[in-house]
Coordinates of C-alpha atoms and ligand atoms in Angstrom, one line a residue:
M85 CA 18.0 22.2 4.8
S86 CA 15.5 24.1 6.9
T87 CA 14.6 22.6 10.3
S88 CA 11.3 22.6 12.1
A89 CA 12.5 25.7 14.1
E90 CA 12.6 27.7 10.9
R91 CA 9.2 26.7 9.8
P92 CA 6.9 29.7 9.5
Q93 CA 4.8 30.1 12.6
D94 CA 1.7 30.4 10.6
A95 CA 2.1 27.2 8.7
P96 CA -1.3 25.6 8.5
E97 CA -1.9 22.8 11.0
L98 CA -2.8 19.8 9.0
K99 CA -5.6 17.6 10.1
L100 CA -4.4 14.1 10.6
V101 CA -6.8 11.4 9.8
F102 CA -5.8 8.6 12.1
D103 CA -9.3 7.7 13.3
E104 CA -12.0 6.0 11.4
P105 CA -13.7 8.6 9.3
K106 CA -17.4 8.7 9.6
Q107 CA -19.0 5.8 7.7
K108 CA -22.6 5.7 6.7
V109 CA -23.0 2.0 6.9
K110 CA -20.3 0.0 8.6
P111 CA -18.7 -2.7 6.4
P112 CA -19.8 -6.2 7.4
K113 CA -17.6 -7.9 10.0
H114 CA -15.3 -10.5 8.6
F115 CA -13.2 -13.1 10.2
A116 CA -10.1 -11.6 8.5
D117 CA -10.7 -8.5 10.7
L118 CA -9.8 -10.7 13.7
A119 CA -6.6 -12.3 15.2
P120 CA -6.7 -16.1 15.0
E121 CA -7.6 -16.5 18.7
D122 CA -10.4 -14.0 18.3
R123 CA -11.8 -15.9 15.3
K124 CA -12.3 -18.9 17.5
A125 CA -14.0 -16.8 20.2
R126 CA -16.3 -15.2 17.6
A127 CA -17.2 -18.6 16.2
V128 CA -18.3 -19.8 19.7
E129 CA -20.3 -16.5 20.1
L130 CA -22.1 -17.4 16.9
G131 CA -22.8 -20.9 18.1
I132 CA -20.2 -22.5 15.9
P133 CA -17.6 -24.9 17.5
A134 CA -14.2 -23.3 17.8
F135 CA -12.5 -25.9 15.6
R136 CA -14.6 -24.7 12.6
A137 CA -12.6 -21.4 12.7
N138 CA -9.5 -23.4 11.7
Q139 CA -11.4 -25.1 8.8
M140 CA -12.5 -21.7 7.6
A141 CA -9.0 -20.4 7.7
V142 CA -7.8 -23.3 5.6
H143 CA -10.4 -22.5 2.9
F144 CA -9.7 -18.8 3.0
F145 CA -5.9 -18.6 3.5
T146 CA -4.7 -21.9 2.1
H147 CA -7.2 -22.5 -0.8
Y148 CA -8.0 -18.8 -1.4
N149 CA -11.7 -19.8 -1.4
D150 CA -14.0 -17.1 -0.1
D151 CA -17.3 -18.7 -0.9
P152 CA -18.6 -20.7 2.2
E153 CA -21.4 -22.2 0.0
T154 CA -18.6 -24.4 -1.5
W155 CA -17.1 -25.5 1.8
S156 CA -18.2 -29.1 1.8
D157 CA -16.6 -30.0 5.1
I158 CA -18.8 -27.5 6.9
P159 CA -22.4 -28.5 7.5
K160 CA -24.9 -26.9 5.2
D161 CA -27.0 -25.4 8.0
L162 CA -23.9 -23.5 9.3
R163 CA -22.9 -22.1 5.9
E164 CA -25.7 -19.6 5.9
T165 CA -24.5 -18.1 9.2
L166 CA -21.0 -18.0 7.8
V167 CA -22.0 -16.1 4.7
K168 CA -23.9 -13.6 6.8
E169 CA -21.9 -13.2 10.0
F170 CA -18.4 -14.5 9.4
V171 CA -17.2 -14.6 5.8
P172 CA -19.4 -12.1 3.9
Q173 CA -18.4 -11.2 0.4
L174 CA -16.4 -8.0 1.0
I175 CA -15.2 -7.1 -2.5
T176 CA -17.0 -7.7 -5.8
L177 CA -15.1 -7.7 -9.1
V178 CA -16.5 -4.9 -11.4
R179 CA -13.9 -5.0 -14.1
T180 CA -10.5 -6.3 -15.1
V181 CA -8.2 -4.5 -17.5
T182 CA -5.0 -6.2 -18.7
T183 CA -1.8 -5.1 -20.5
D184 CA 1.7 -6.5 -21.1
G185 CA 0.1 -9.5 -22.8
G186 CA -1.9 -10.2 -19.6
K187 CA 1.1 -10.1 -17.2
T188 CA -0.3 -6.9 -15.7
R189 CA -3.9 -6.7 -14.6
K190 CA -5.8 -4.1 -12.8
D191 CA -8.9 -5.3 -10.9
L192 CA -11.6 -2.8 -9.9
W193 CA -13.5 -3.8 -6.8
R194 CA -16.8 -2.6 -5.5
L195 CA -17.2 -2.6 -1.7
H196 CA -20.5 -3.2 0.2
D197 CA -21.4 0.5 0.1
G198 CA -20.6 1.0 -3.6
V199 CA -17.2 2.5 -3.0
L200 CA -14.6 1.5 -5.6
V201 CA -11.0 0.5 -5.0
E202 CA -8.4 -1.1 -7.2
S203 CA -5.5 -3.5 -7.0
V204 CA -2.9 -4.3 -9.7
L205 CA -1.2 -7.6 -10.1
M206 CA 2.1 -7.8 -11.9
R207 CA 3.9 -10.9 -13.0
Y208 CA 7.6 -10.8 -13.5
T209 CA 10.0 -13.6 -14.3
D210 CA 11.1 -14.0 -10.7
R211 CA 8.1 -12.8 -8.7
T212 CA 4.5 -11.8 -8.8
T213 CA 3.5 -8.7 -6.9
V214 CA 0.1 -7.3 -6.0
C215 CA -0.3 -3.6 -5.3
I216 CA -3.2 -3.0 -3.0
S217 CA -5.3 -0.2 -1.6
S218 CA -5.6 0.6 2.1
Q219 CA -8.1 3.4 1.9
A220 CA -10.7 4.6 -0.6
G221 CA -9.2 7.9 -1.7
C222 CA -6.5 9.5 0.5
G223 CA -6.3 12.5 2.8
M224 CA -2.7 13.3 2.2
N225 CA -3.3 15.7 -0.7
C226 CA 0.0 15.3 -2.6
P227 CA -0.6 17.5 -5.7
F228 CA 1.0 15.1 -8.2
C229 CA -1.1 12.0 -7.1
A230 CA -4.4 11.3 -8.7
T231 CA -5.8 9.6 -5.6
G232 CA -5.0 12.6 -3.5
Q233 CA -7.2 14.9 -5.6
G234 CA -10.5 13.5 -4.4
G235 CA -9.7 13.4 -0.7
L236 CA -10.4 10.5 1.6
T237 CA -13.7 8.6 1.2
R238 CA -13.1 6.1 4.0
N239 CA -10.6 3.6 5.5
L240 CA -10.8 0.1 4.3
T241 CA -11.2 -2.7 6.9
A242 CA -8.6 -5.3 7.5
G243 CA -10.9 -7.7 5.8
E244 CA -11.3 -5.5 2.7
I245 CA -7.5 -5.1 2.4
T246 CA -6.9 -8.8 3.0
A247 CA -9.5 -9.8 0.4
Q248 CA -7.6 -8.0 -2.3
V249 CA -4.5 -10.1 -1.5
V250 CA -6.5 -13.4 -1.3
A251 CA -8.1 -12.6 -4.7
A252 CA -4.6 -12.0 -6.2
A253 CA -3.3 -15.2 -4.6
R254 CA -6.2 -17.1 -6.2
I255 CA -5.6 -15.6 -9.6
C256 CA -2.0 -16.8 -9.3
A257 CA -2.9 -20.2 -8.1
T258 CA -5.5 -21.0 -10.7
G259 CA -3.2 -20.1 -13.5
E260 CA -5.4 -17.4 -14.9
M261 CA -2.4 -15.3 -15.8
P262 CA -0.3 -16.1 -18.9
G263 CA 2.6 -18.4 -17.9
G264 CA 0.5 -20.8 -15.9
E265 CA 0.1 -21.4 -12.2
T266 CA 2.3 -19.4 -9.9
R267 CA 2.6 -18.2 -6.3
L268 CA 1.9 -14.7 -5.2
S269 CA 5.2 -13.6 -3.8
N270 CA 5.0 -9.9 -3.0
V271 CA 2.5 -7.4 -1.6
V272 CA 3.0 -3.6 -1.8
F273 CA 0.8 -1.1 -0.1
M274 CA 1.2 1.3 -3.0
G275 CA -2.4 1.5 -4.2
M276 CA -4.9 4.0 -3.0
G277 CA -4.5 5.5 0.4
E278 CA -1.9 6.2 3.1
P279 CA -1.5 2.9 5.0
L280 CA -0.2 4.4 8.2
A281 CA -3.2 6.6 8.4
N282 CA -5.3 3.4 8.7
Y283 CA -2.9 1.8 11.1
N284 CA -4.9 -0.9 12.9
A285 CA -6.6 -2.3 9.8
V286 CA -3.3 -2.3 7.9
I287 CA -1.4 -4.1 10.7
R288 CA -4.1 -6.7 11.0
A289 CA -3.9 -7.2 7.2
V290 CA -0.1 -7.4 7.3
R291 CA -0.5 -10.1 9.9
N292 CA -3.0 -11.9 7.8
I293 CA -0.6 -11.7 4.8
T294 CA 2.5 -12.9 6.8
A295 CA 1.2 -15.4 9.3
P296 CA 1.9 -19.0 8.3
Q297 CA -0.9 -20.9 6.7
P298 CA -3.7 -21.5 7.6
D299 CA -3.8 -18.5 10.0
G300 CA -2.6 -16.3 7.2
L301 CA -1.2 -16.4 3.6
G302 CA 2.4 -17.2 4.6
I303 CA 4.0 -14.5 2.5
S304 CA 7.4 -13.5 4.0
A305 CA 7.4 -10.1 5.8
R306 CA 10.4 -9.0 3.8
S307 CA 8.3 -9.4 0.6
V308 CA 5.7 -7.0 2.0
T309 CA 6.3 -3.3 1.5
V310 CA 4.4 -0.6 3.4
S311 CA 4.8 2.8 1.6
T312 CA 4.2 6.0 3.5
V313 CA 4.2 9.7 3.1
G314 CA 6.2 9.7 6.3
L315 CA 3.9 9.6 9.3
V316 CA 6.6 9.5 12.0
N317 CA 4.3 8.3 14.8
G318 CA 3.1 5.5 12.5
I319 CA 6.7 4.5 11.5
E320 CA 7.6 4.4 15.2
K321 CA 4.6 2.1 16.0
L322 CA 5.4 -0.1 13.1
R323 CA 8.9 -0.5 14.4
E324 CA 7.6 -2.0 17.6
E325 CA 5.3 -4.6 15.9
G326 CA 8.0 -7.1 15.3
I327 CA 7.0 -7.7 11.7
P328 CA 10.0 -6.8 9.5
V329 CA 8.1 -5.5 6.5
T330 CA 10.0 -3.3 4.1
L331 CA 9.4 0.3 4.7
A332 CA 9.2 2.7 1.7
V333 CA 9.2 6.5 2.4
S334 CA 7.8 8.8 -0.2
L335 CA 10.4 11.5 0.0
H336 CA 10.2 13.1 -3.5
T337 CA 12.7 15.8 -2.6
P338 CA 15.4 16.2 0.0
D339 CA 14.5 19.8 1.0
D340 CA 11.7 20.9 3.3
E341 CA 10.9 24.0 1.2
L342 CA 9.7 21.9 -1.8
R343 CA 8.5 18.9 0.2
D344 CA 6.1 21.2 2.1
T345 CA 4.3 21.5 -1.2
L346 CA 4.8 18.0 -2.8
V347 CA 4.0 16.1 0.3
P348 CA 2.0 18.5 2.5
I349 CA 2.3 16.4 5.7
N350 CA 5.9 17.6 5.6
N351 CA 4.6 20.7 7.4
R352 CA 4.0 18.3 10.3
F353 CA 6.9 15.8 10.0
N354 CA 9.9 17.2 8.1
V355 CA 12.6 15.5 6.1
K356 CA 15.0 15.2 9.1
E357 CA 12.3 13.7 11.3
V358 CA 11.1 11.3 8.7
L359 CA 14.6 10.0 7.9
A360 CA 15.4 9.7 11.6
A361 CA 12.2 7.5 12.1
A362 CA 13.2 5.4 9.0
D363 CA 16.7 5.0 10.3
A364 CA 15.4 3.8 13.7
Y365 CA 13.1 1.4 11.8
A366 CA 16.1 0.0 9.8
E367 CA 18.1 -0.3 12.9
K368 CA 15.5 -2.3 14.7
T369 CA 14.4 -4.6 11.8
G370 CA 17.7 -4.9 10.0
R371 CA 15.9 -4.0 6.9
R372 CA 17.1 -1.5 4.3
Y373 CA 14.4 1.0 3.5
S374 CA 13.4 2.5 0.2
I375 CA 13.2 6.2 -0.6
E376 CA 10.5 6.8 -3.3
Y377 CA 11.2 9.7 -5.6
A378 CA 8.8 10.6 -8.4
M379 CA 10.8 12.4 -11.0
I380 CA 9.0 15.6 -12.0
R381 CA 10.4 17.6 -14.9
D382 CA 12.1 20.8 -13.7
I383 CA 10.4 20.5 -10.3
N384 CA 12.5 18.1 -8.2
D385 CA 14.9 16.6 -10.8
Q386 CA 17.7 19.2 -10.7
A387 CA 21.3 18.1 -10.3
W388 CA 21.7 20.1 -7.0
R389 CA 18.8 18.2 -5.5
S390 CA 20.4 14.9 -6.4
D391 CA 23.5 16.1 -4.8
L392 CA 21.6 17.1 -1.6
L393 CA 19.8 13.7 -1.6
G394 CA 23.2 11.9 -2.1
R395 CA 24.7 13.7 0.9
L396 CA 21.6 13.0 3.0
L397 CA 21.5 9.3 2.2
K398 CA 25.2 8.3 1.7
N399 CA 25.6 6.9 5.2
R400 CA 22.1 5.5 5.6
N401 CA 20.7 2.1 5.1
A402 CA 18.5 3.2 2.3
H403 CA 18.1 2.8 -1.4
V404 CA 16.4 5.2 -3.8
N405 CA 13.6 4.1 -6.1
L406 CA 13.1 6.8 -8.8
I407 CA 9.6 6.7 -10.3
P408 CA 9.1 8.6 -13.6
L409 CA 6.1 10.8 -12.9
N410 CA 2.9 9.4 -14.2
P411 CA 1.2 12.6 -15.3
T412 CA -2.3 13.0 -13.8
P413 CA -5.1 14.3 -16.0
G414 CA -5.1 18.1 -16.1
S415 CA -1.8 18.5 -14.4
K416 CA 1.0 20.6 -16.0
W417 CA 3.6 18.4 -14.5
T418 CA 5.3 15.7 -16.5
A419 CA 8.1 13.1 -16.2
S420 CA 11.7 14.2 -16.3
R421 CA 13.8 14.3 -19.5
P422 CA 15.9 11.2 -19.9
Q423 CA 19.1 13.1 -19.7
D424 CA 18.1 14.7 -16.4
E425 CA 17.1 11.4 -15.0
A426 CA 20.4 9.8 -16.0
E427 CA 22.3 12.7 -14.4
F428 CA 20.3 12.4 -11.2
V429 CA 21.1 8.7 -11.1
R430 CA 24.8 9.3 -11.8
I431 CA 25.2 11.8 -8.9
L432 CA 23.5 9.5 -6.5
E433 CA 25.7 6.6 -7.5
N434 CA 28.7 8.8 -7.0
Y435 CA 27.7 9.1 -3.4
G436 CA 27.5 5.3 -3.3
V437 CA 23.7 5.4 -2.8
P438 CA 22.0 2.4 -4.4
V439 CA 19.4 3.6 -6.9
T440 CA 16.9 1.9 -9.3
V441 CA 14.5 3.4 -11.7
R442 CA 11.0 1.9 -11.3
D443 CA 9.5 0.4 -14.4
T444 CA 6.2 1.9 -15.5
R445 CA 4.1 -1.1 -15.7
G446 CA 0.4 -0.6 -16.1
R447 CA 0.5 3.0 -17.4
E448 CA -1.7 2.3 -20.4
I449 CA -4.4 1.0 -18.1
D450 CA -4.2 3.8 -15.6
G451 CA -2.7 1.3 -13.3
A452 CA 0.5 3.1 -12.5
C453 CA 1.2 5.0 -9.3
G454 CA -1.5 7.3 -8.0
Q455 CA -3.8 6.6 -10.9
L456 CA -5.9 3.8 -9.3
A457 CA -9.6 4.1 -9.6
A458 CA -9.3 7.8 -10.4
A459 CA -10.0 7.2 -14.1
E460 CA -13.0 5.0 -13.2
I461 CA -14.4 7.6 -10.8
T462 CA -14.0 10.3 -13.4
S463 CA -15.6 8.3 -16.1
E464 CA -18.5 7.4 -13.9
A465 CA -19.0 11.0 -12.7
Ligands
SAH299 N1 0.4 6.9 0.6 C1 1.5 6.0 0.3 C2 1.2 5.1 -0.9 C3 1.0 5.9 -2.1 S1 1.3 5.2 -3.7 C4 2.7 6.9 0.0 O1 2.6 8.1 -0.3 O2 3.8 6.3 0.0 C5 2.9 4.7 -3.8 C6 3.9 5.7 -4.5 O3 3.5 6.3 -5.7 C7 4.2 6.9 -3.5 O4 5.6 7.1 -3.5 C8 3.5 8.0 -4.3 O5 4.1 9.3 -3.9 C9 3.8 7.6 -5.7 N2 2.9 8.4 -6.7 C10 1.7 8.9 -6.5 N3 1.3 9.5 -7.6 C11 2.3 9.3 -8.5 C12 2.4 9.8 -9.9 N4 1.5 10.4 -10.5 N5 3.6 9.4 -10.5 C13 4.6 8.7 -9.9 N6 4.5 8.3 -8.6 C14 3.3 8.6 -8.0

């Protein structure tokens, strides 16, 4: 394995997008952008008694109701201010596509400036998971990921991220999905975007998701997964937040040589550094982390790579999640052969590394990994 010292001196310096990219029109401010105590202060600023902030939180986070016009315990003359200043509609449903007999649904949302993002809701026998977007587009440029191809359009606000989860919780609670009413149990940041490149908004959203009702949705932190390309400084900050969300690291190969291409940010934070940050995260939170590994035929699925990965992970508190590559339009890459995948799994298991193969829910609706909104943008272009 090469180390940072062996990296070519002329490796391009990657531009990190940690700050808010330029936005033409700022998204409307929403009370889900604020911590509970700041919601009260903002209410007072708007001439609304502080206790009303709590009423609003009950509507939004306990009843999943985002339409102040229907909040009958709030005086009518206040509702207009709420709609404009406090609980504006942040996401508007454009289209829903379903598959698996309705147990997987992809929702396409339009934001205030016309930008499109998607979320995918998946109902299983024992849980219901929503996969949400943290950015419109992505700046990380991984060549196998459809989102990466268009670059970053903009960061989503905490309100825009939270709104996707509230919408999913509402769909579950109203029994819109086959199987009747259920509870949204899991949230994964595996839609569009690199969550740790939009750190502050993502953390506010995570707090909204995990805080007990009515301050938040009351979903347990261990049921929330933040998936990252491996922004080491972001992982280190997350470790200090005291919210034990599950960390997923998109490794995709154990060697720096190939990872420099598959996950270009590796030129900045290499395999060794990323795993060290994930180990420290696991140590602090007591949570096992996931290693995401897209299986790409003849690119990263060789037995020797599995062997290297097994040696790298055998004494770590990690488990491997293999994802059959979901080919992006126009790419020459495709998913691994079944026999190569089976051999890859076998080798890892020999090292005692826990490994699962991700199901490929949502493929037929371009809802699988890295495909979100890309098909829509292409078809609208
Ligand atoms: N930026 C975050 C979230 C991205 S999506 C991250 O990189 O972790 C979640 C996972 O889907 C990541 O592991 C990503 O690498 C993977 N992915 C992206 N495109 C894919 C594709 N075409 N096939 C399989 N997995 C893909």
